[in-house]
Coordinates of N, CA and C in Angstrom, one line a residue:
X188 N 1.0 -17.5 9.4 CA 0.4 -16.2 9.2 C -0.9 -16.1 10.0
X189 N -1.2 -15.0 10.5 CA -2.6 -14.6 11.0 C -3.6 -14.1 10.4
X190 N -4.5 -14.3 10.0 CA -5.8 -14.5 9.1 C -7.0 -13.8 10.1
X191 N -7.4 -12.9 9.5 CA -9.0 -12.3 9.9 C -9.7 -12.9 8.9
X192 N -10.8 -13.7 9.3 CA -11.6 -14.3 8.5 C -13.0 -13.3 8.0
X193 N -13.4 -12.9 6.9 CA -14.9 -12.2 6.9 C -15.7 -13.0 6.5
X194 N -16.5 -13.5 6.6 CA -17.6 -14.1 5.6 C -19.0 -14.4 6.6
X195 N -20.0 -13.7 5.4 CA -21.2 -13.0 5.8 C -22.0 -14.5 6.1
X196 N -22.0 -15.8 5.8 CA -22.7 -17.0 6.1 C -21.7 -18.1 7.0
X197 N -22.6 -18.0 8.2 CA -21.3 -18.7 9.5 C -20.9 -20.4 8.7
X198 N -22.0 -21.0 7.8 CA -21.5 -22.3 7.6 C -20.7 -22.3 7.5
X199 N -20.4 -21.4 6.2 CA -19.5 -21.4 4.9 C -17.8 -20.3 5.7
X200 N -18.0 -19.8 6.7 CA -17.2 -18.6 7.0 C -16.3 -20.1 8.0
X201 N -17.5 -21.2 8.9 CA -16.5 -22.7 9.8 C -15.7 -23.2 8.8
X202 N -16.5 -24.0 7.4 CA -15.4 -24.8 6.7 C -14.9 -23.9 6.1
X203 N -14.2 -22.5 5.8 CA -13.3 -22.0 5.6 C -12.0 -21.8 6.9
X204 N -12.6 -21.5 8.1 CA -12.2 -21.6 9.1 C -11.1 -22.8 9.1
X205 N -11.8 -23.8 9.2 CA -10.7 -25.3 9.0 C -9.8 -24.9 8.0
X206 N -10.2 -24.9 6.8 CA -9.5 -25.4 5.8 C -8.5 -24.2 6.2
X207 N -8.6 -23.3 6.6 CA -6.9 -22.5 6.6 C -6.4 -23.1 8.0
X208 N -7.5 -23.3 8.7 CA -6.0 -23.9 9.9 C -5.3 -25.3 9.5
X209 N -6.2 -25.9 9.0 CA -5.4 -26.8 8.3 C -4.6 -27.0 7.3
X210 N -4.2 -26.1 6.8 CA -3.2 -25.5 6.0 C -2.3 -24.4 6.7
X211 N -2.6 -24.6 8.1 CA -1.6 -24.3 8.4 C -1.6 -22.4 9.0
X212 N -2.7 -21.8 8.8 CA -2.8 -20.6 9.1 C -3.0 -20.4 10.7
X213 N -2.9 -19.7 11.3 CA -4.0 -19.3 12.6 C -5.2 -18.4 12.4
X214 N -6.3 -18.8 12.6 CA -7.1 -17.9 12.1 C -7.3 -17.1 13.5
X215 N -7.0 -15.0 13.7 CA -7.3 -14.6 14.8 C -8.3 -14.1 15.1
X216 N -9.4 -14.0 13.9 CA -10.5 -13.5 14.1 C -11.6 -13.6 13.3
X217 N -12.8 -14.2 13.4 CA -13.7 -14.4 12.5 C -15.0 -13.1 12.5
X218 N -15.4 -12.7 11.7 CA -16.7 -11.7 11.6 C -17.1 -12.1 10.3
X219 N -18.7 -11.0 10.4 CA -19.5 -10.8 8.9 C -19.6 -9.8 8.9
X220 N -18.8 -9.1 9.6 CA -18.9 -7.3 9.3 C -17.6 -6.8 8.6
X221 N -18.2 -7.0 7.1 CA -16.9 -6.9 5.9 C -16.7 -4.8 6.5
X222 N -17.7 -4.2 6.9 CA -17.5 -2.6 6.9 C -16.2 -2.2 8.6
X223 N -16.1 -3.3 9.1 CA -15.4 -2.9 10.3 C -13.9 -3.3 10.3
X224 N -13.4 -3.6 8.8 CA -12.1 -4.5 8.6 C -11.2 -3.3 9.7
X225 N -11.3 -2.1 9.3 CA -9.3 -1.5 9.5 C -9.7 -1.7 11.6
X226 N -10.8 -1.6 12.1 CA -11.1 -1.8 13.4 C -10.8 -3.2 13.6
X227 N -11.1 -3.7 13.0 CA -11.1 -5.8 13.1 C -9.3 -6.0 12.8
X228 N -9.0 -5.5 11.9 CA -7.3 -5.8 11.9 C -6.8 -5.1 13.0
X229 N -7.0 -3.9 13.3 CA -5.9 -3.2 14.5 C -6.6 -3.9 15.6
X230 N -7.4 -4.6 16.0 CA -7.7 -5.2 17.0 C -7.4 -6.6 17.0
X231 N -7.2 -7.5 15.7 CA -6.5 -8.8 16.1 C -5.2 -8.9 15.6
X232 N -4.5 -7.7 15.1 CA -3.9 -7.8 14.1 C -3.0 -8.9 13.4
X233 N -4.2 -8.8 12.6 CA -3.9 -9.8 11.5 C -3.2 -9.2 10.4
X234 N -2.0 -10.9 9.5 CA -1.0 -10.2 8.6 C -2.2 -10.4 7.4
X235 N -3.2 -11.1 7.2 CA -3.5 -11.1 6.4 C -5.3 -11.5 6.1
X236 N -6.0 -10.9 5.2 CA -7.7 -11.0 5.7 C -8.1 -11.5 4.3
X237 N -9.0 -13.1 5.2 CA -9.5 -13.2 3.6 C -11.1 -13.0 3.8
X238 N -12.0 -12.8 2.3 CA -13.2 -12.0 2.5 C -13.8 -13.2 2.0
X239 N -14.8 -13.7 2.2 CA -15.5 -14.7 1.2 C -16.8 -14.1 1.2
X240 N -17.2 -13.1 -0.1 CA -18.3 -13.0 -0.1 C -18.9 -13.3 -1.6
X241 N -20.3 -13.6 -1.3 CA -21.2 -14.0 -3.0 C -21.0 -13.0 -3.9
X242 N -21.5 -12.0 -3.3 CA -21.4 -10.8 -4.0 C -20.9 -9.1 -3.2
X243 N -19.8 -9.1 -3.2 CA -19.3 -7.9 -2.5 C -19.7 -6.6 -2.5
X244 N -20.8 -5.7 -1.6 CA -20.6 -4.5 -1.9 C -20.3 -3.6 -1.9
X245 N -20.8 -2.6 -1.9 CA -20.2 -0.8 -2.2 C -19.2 -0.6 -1.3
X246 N -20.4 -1.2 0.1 CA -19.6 -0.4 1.8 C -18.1 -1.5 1.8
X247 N -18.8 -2.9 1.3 CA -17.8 -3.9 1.5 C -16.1 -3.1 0.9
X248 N -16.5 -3.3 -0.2 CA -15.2 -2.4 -1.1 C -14.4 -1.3 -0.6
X249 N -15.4 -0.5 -0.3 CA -15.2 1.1 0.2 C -14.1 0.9 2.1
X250 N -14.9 -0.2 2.8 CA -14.1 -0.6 3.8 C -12.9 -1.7 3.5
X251 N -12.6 -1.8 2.2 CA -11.5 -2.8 1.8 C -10.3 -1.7 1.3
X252 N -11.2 -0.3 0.9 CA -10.0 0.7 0.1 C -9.7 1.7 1.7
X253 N -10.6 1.8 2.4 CA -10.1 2.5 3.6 C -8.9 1.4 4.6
X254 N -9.0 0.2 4.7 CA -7.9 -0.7 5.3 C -6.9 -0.7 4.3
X255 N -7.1 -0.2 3.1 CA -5.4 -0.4 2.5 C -4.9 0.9 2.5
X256 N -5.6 2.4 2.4 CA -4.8 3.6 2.8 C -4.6 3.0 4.6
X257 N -5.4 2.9 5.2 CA -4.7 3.0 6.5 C -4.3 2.0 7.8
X258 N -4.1 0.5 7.2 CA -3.6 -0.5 8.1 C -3.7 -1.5 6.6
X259 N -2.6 -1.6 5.9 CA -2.2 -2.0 4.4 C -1.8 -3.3 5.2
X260 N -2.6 -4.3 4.8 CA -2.5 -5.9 4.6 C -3.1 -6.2 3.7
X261 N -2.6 -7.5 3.1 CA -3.1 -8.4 1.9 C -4.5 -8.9 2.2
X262 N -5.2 -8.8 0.6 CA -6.8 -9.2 1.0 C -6.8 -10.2 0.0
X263 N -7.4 -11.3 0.3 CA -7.8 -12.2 -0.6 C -9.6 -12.1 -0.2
X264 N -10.4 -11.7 -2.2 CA -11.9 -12.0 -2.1 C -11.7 -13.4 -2.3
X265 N -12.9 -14.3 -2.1 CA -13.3 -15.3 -2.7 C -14.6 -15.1 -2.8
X266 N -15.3 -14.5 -4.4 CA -16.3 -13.7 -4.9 C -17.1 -14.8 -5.4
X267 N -18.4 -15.0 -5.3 CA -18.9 -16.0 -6.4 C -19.5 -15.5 -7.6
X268 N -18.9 -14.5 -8.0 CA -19.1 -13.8 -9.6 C -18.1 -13.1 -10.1
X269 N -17.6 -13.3 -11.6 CA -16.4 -13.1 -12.1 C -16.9 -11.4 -12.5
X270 N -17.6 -10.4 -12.2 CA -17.8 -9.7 -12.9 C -16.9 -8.6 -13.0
X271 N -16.4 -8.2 -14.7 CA -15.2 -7.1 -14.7 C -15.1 -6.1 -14.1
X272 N -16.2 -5.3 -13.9 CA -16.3 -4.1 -13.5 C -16.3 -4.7 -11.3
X273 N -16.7 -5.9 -11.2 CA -16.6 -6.1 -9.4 C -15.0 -6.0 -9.4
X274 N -14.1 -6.8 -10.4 CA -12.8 -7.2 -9.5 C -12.4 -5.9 -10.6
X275 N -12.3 -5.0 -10.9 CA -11.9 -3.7 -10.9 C -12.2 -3.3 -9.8
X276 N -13.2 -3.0 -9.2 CA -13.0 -2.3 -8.4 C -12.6 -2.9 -7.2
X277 N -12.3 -4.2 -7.1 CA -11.5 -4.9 -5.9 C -10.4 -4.8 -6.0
X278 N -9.6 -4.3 -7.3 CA -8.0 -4.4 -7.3 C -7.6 -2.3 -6.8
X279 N -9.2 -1.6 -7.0 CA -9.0 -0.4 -6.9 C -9.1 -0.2 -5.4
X280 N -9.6 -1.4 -4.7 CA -9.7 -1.8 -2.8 C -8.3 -1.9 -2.6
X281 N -7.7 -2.6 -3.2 CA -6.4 -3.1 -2.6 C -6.3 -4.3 -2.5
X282 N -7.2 -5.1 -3.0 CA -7.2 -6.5 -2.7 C -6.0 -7.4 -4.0
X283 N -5.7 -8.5 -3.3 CA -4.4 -8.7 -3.9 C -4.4 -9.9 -4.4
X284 N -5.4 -10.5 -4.3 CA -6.1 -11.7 -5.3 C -7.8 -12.0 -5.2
X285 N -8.1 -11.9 -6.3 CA -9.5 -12.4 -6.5 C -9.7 -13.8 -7.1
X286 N -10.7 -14.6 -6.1 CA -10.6 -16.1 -6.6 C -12.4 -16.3 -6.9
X287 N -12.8 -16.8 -7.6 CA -13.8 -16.9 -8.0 C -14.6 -18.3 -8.0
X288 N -13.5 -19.4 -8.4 CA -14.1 -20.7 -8.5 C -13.8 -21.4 -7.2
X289 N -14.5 -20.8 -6.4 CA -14.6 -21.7 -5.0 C -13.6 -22.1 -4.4
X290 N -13.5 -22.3 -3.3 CA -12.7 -22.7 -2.1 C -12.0 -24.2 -1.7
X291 N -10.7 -24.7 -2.4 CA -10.5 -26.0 -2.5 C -9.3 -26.0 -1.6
X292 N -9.6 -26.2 -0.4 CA -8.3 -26.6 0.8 C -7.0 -26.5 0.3
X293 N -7.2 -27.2 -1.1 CA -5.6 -27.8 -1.4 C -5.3 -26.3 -2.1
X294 N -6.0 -25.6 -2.3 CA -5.3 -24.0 -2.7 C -5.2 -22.5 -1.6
X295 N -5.6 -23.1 -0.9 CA -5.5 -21.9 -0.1 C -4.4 -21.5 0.5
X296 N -3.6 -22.4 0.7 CA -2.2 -21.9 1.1 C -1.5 -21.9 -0.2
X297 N -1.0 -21.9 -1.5 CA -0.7 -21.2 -2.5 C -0.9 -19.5 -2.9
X298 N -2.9 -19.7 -2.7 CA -3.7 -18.4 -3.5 C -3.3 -17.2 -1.8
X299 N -3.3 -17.6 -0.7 CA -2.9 -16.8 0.3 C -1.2 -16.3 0.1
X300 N -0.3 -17.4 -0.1 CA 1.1 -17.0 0.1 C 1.4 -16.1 -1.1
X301 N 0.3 -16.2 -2.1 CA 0.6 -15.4 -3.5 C 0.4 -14.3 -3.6
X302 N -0.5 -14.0 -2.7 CA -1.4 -12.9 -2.3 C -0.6 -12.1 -1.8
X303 N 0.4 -12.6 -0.7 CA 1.3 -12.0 0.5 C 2.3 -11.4 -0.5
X304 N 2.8 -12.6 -1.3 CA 3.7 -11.7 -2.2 C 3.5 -10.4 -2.8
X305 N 2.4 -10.8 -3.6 CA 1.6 -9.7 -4.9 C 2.0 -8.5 -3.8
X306 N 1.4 -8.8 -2.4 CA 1.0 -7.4 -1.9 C 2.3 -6.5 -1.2
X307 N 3.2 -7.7 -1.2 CA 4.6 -7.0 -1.2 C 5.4 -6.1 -1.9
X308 N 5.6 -6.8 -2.9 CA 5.9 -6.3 -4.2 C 5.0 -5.2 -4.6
X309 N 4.1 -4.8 -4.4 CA 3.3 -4.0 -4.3 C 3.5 -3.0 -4.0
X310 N 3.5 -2.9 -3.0 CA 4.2 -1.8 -1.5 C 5.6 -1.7 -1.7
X311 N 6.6 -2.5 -2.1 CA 7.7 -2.4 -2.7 C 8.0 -1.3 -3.6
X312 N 7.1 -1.3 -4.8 CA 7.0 -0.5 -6.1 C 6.0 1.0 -5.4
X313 N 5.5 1.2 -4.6 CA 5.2 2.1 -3.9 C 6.2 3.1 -3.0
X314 N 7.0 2.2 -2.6 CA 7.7 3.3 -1.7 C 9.0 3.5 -2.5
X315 N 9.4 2.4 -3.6 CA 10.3 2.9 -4.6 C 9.5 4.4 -5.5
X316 N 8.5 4.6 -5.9 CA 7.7 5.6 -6.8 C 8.1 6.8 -6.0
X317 N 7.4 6.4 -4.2 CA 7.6 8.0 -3.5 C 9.1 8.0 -3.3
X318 N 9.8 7.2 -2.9 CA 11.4 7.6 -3.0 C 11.6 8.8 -4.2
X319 N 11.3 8.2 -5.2 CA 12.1 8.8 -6.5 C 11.3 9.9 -7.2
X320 N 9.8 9.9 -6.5 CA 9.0 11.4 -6.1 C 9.9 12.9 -5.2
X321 N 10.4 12.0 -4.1 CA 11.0 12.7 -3.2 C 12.4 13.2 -4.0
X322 N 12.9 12.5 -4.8 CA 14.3 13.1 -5.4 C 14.4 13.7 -6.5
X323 N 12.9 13.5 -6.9 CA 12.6 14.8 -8.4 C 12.3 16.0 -7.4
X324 N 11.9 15.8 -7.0 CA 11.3 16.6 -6.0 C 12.8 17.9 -5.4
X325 N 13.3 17.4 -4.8 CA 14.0 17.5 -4.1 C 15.3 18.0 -5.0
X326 N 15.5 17.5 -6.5 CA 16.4 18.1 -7.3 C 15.9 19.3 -8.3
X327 N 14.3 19.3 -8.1 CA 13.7 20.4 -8.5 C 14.2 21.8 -8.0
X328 N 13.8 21.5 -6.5 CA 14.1 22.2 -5.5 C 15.5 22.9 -5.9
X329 N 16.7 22.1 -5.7 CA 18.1 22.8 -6.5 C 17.9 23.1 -7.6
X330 N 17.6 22.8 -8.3 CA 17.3 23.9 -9.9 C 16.8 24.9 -9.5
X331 N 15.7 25.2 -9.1 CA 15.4 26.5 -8.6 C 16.3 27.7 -7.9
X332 N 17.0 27.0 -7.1 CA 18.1 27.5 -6.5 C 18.9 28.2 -7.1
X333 N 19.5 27.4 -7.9 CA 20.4 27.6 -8.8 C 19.8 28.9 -10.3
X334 N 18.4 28.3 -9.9 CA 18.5 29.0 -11.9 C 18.5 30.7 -10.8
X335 N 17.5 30.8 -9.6 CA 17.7 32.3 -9.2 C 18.9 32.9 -8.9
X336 N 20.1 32.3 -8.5 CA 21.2 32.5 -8.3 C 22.0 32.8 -9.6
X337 N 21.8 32.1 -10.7 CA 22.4 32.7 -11.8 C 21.4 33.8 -12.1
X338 N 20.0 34.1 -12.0 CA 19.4 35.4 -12.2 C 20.0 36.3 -11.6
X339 N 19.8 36.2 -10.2 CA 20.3 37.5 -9.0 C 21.7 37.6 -9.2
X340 N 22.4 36.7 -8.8 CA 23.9 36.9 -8.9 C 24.6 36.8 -10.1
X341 N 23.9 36.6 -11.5 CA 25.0 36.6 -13.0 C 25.8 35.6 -12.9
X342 N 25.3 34.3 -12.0 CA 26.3 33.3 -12.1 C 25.9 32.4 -13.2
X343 N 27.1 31.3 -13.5 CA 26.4 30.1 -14.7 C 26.0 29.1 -13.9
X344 N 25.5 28.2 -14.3 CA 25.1 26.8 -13.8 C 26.0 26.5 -13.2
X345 N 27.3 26.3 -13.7 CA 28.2 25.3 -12.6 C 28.9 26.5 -11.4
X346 N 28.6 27.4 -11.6 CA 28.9 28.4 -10.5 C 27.9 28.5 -9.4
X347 N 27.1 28.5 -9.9 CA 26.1 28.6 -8.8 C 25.7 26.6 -8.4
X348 N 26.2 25.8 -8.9 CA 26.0 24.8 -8.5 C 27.2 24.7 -7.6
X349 N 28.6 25.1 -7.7 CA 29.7 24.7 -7.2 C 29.6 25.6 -5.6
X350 N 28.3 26.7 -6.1 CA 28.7 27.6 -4.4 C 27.3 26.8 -3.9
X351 N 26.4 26.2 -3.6 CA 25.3 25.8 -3.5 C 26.0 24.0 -2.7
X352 N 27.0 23.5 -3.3 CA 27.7 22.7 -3.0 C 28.5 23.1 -1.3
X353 N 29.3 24.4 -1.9 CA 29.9 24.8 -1.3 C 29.4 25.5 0.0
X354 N 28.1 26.0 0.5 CA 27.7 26.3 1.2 C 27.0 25.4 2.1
X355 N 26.5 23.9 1.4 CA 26.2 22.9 2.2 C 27.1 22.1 3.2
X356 N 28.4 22.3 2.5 CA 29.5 21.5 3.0 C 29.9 22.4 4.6
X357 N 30.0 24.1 4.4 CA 30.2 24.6 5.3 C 29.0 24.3 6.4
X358 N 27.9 24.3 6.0 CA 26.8 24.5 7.2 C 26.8 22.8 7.5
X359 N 27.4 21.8 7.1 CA 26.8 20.5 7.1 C 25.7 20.2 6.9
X360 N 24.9 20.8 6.0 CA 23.6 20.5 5.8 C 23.8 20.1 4.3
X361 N 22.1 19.1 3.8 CA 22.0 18.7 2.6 C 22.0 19.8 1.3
X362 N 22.2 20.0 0.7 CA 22.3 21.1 -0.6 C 20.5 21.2 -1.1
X363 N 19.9 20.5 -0.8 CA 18.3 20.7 -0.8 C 18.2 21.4 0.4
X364 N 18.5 21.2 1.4 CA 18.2 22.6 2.8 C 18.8 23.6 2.7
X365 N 20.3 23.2 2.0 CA 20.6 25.4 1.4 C 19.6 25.6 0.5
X366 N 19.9 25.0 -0.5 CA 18.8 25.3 -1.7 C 17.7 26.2 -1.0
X367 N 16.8 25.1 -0.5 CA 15.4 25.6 0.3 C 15.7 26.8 1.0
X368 N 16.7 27.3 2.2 CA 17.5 28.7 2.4 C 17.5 29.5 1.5
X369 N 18.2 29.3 0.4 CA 18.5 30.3 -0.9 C 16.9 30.9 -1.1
X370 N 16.3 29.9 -1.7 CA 15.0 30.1 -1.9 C 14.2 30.9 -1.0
X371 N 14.1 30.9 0.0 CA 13.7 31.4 0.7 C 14.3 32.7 1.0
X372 N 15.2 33.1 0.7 CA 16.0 34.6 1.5 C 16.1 35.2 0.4
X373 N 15.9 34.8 -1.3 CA 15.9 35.6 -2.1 C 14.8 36.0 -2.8

């Protein structure tokens, strides 16, 4: 995996450096400019960014919730304060594990691969939600259809469902694009 490293203190930003290559990461880019992530990923692009900061702020967060609307990779903090209201609002960044009790070689390739997952599964349950957005949606759309068609035309539900059927099959198009037709011309 490819790793953008952030951390605001160079000591601490080298022995984290090692300890992921030695675990096996490539690290493609190191900075302390936690506010330039979605520029720092589309320019090394990295699968995945870990943040090591003491205490994360405003901009830090705010540039961690702007990289997950718009260049979505997994973020691992490593925070040195458990505070509720910080990793709320790190999980409202997008970040996909928060680790608090320091940096132990022998975990970073676990707390990273977990991270990868979480943030799969994630985005997983996301594009399942808008799928099944898009098909309420979209079956709305034919009820509408339909209820005006039994208005205007005195048809029943399965009448006007069976010509709404029937009209998509002649045009080859989806029965949500007649629908949206219907709709539109009456």
């Amino acid at each position: 995996m490819r790793v953008l490293l952030v951390d605001t203190e160079p000591e601490r930003a080298a022995r984290l450096r090692l300890g992921l290559e030695e675990s096996g990461f490539s690290v493609v880019a190191v900075s302390s400019d936690a506010a330039r992530l979605t520029e720092l990923v589309r320019a090394s692009q990295a699968d995945i960014i870990v943040c090591d900061m003491d205490d994360p702020s405003r901009d830090s967060l705010e540039s961690m919730r702007a990289l997950h609307r718009d260049e979505p990779r997994p973020v691992v903090l490593f925070a040195g304060r458990a505070a509720p209201e910080l990793m709320a609002d790190a999980l409202q960044a997008g970040v996909a594990a928060y680790v608090t009790e320091g940096l132990d070689p022998a975990r970073v390739r676990p707390v990273l691969e977990m991270a990868n997952m979480q943030f799969k599964a994630f985005h997983a349950l996301r594009e399942q939600l808008a799928q099944a957005r898009a098909t309420l949606a979209e079956r709305e759309t034919v009820d509408q259809a339909k209820r005006r068609m039994m208005r205007e035309m005195r048809l029943t539900e399965p009448e006007a469902h069976k010509r709404l059927q029937r009209m998509a099959m002649e045009r080859g198009a989806k029965m949500v694009d007649v629908a949206r037709s219907v709709l539109a011309k009456i």
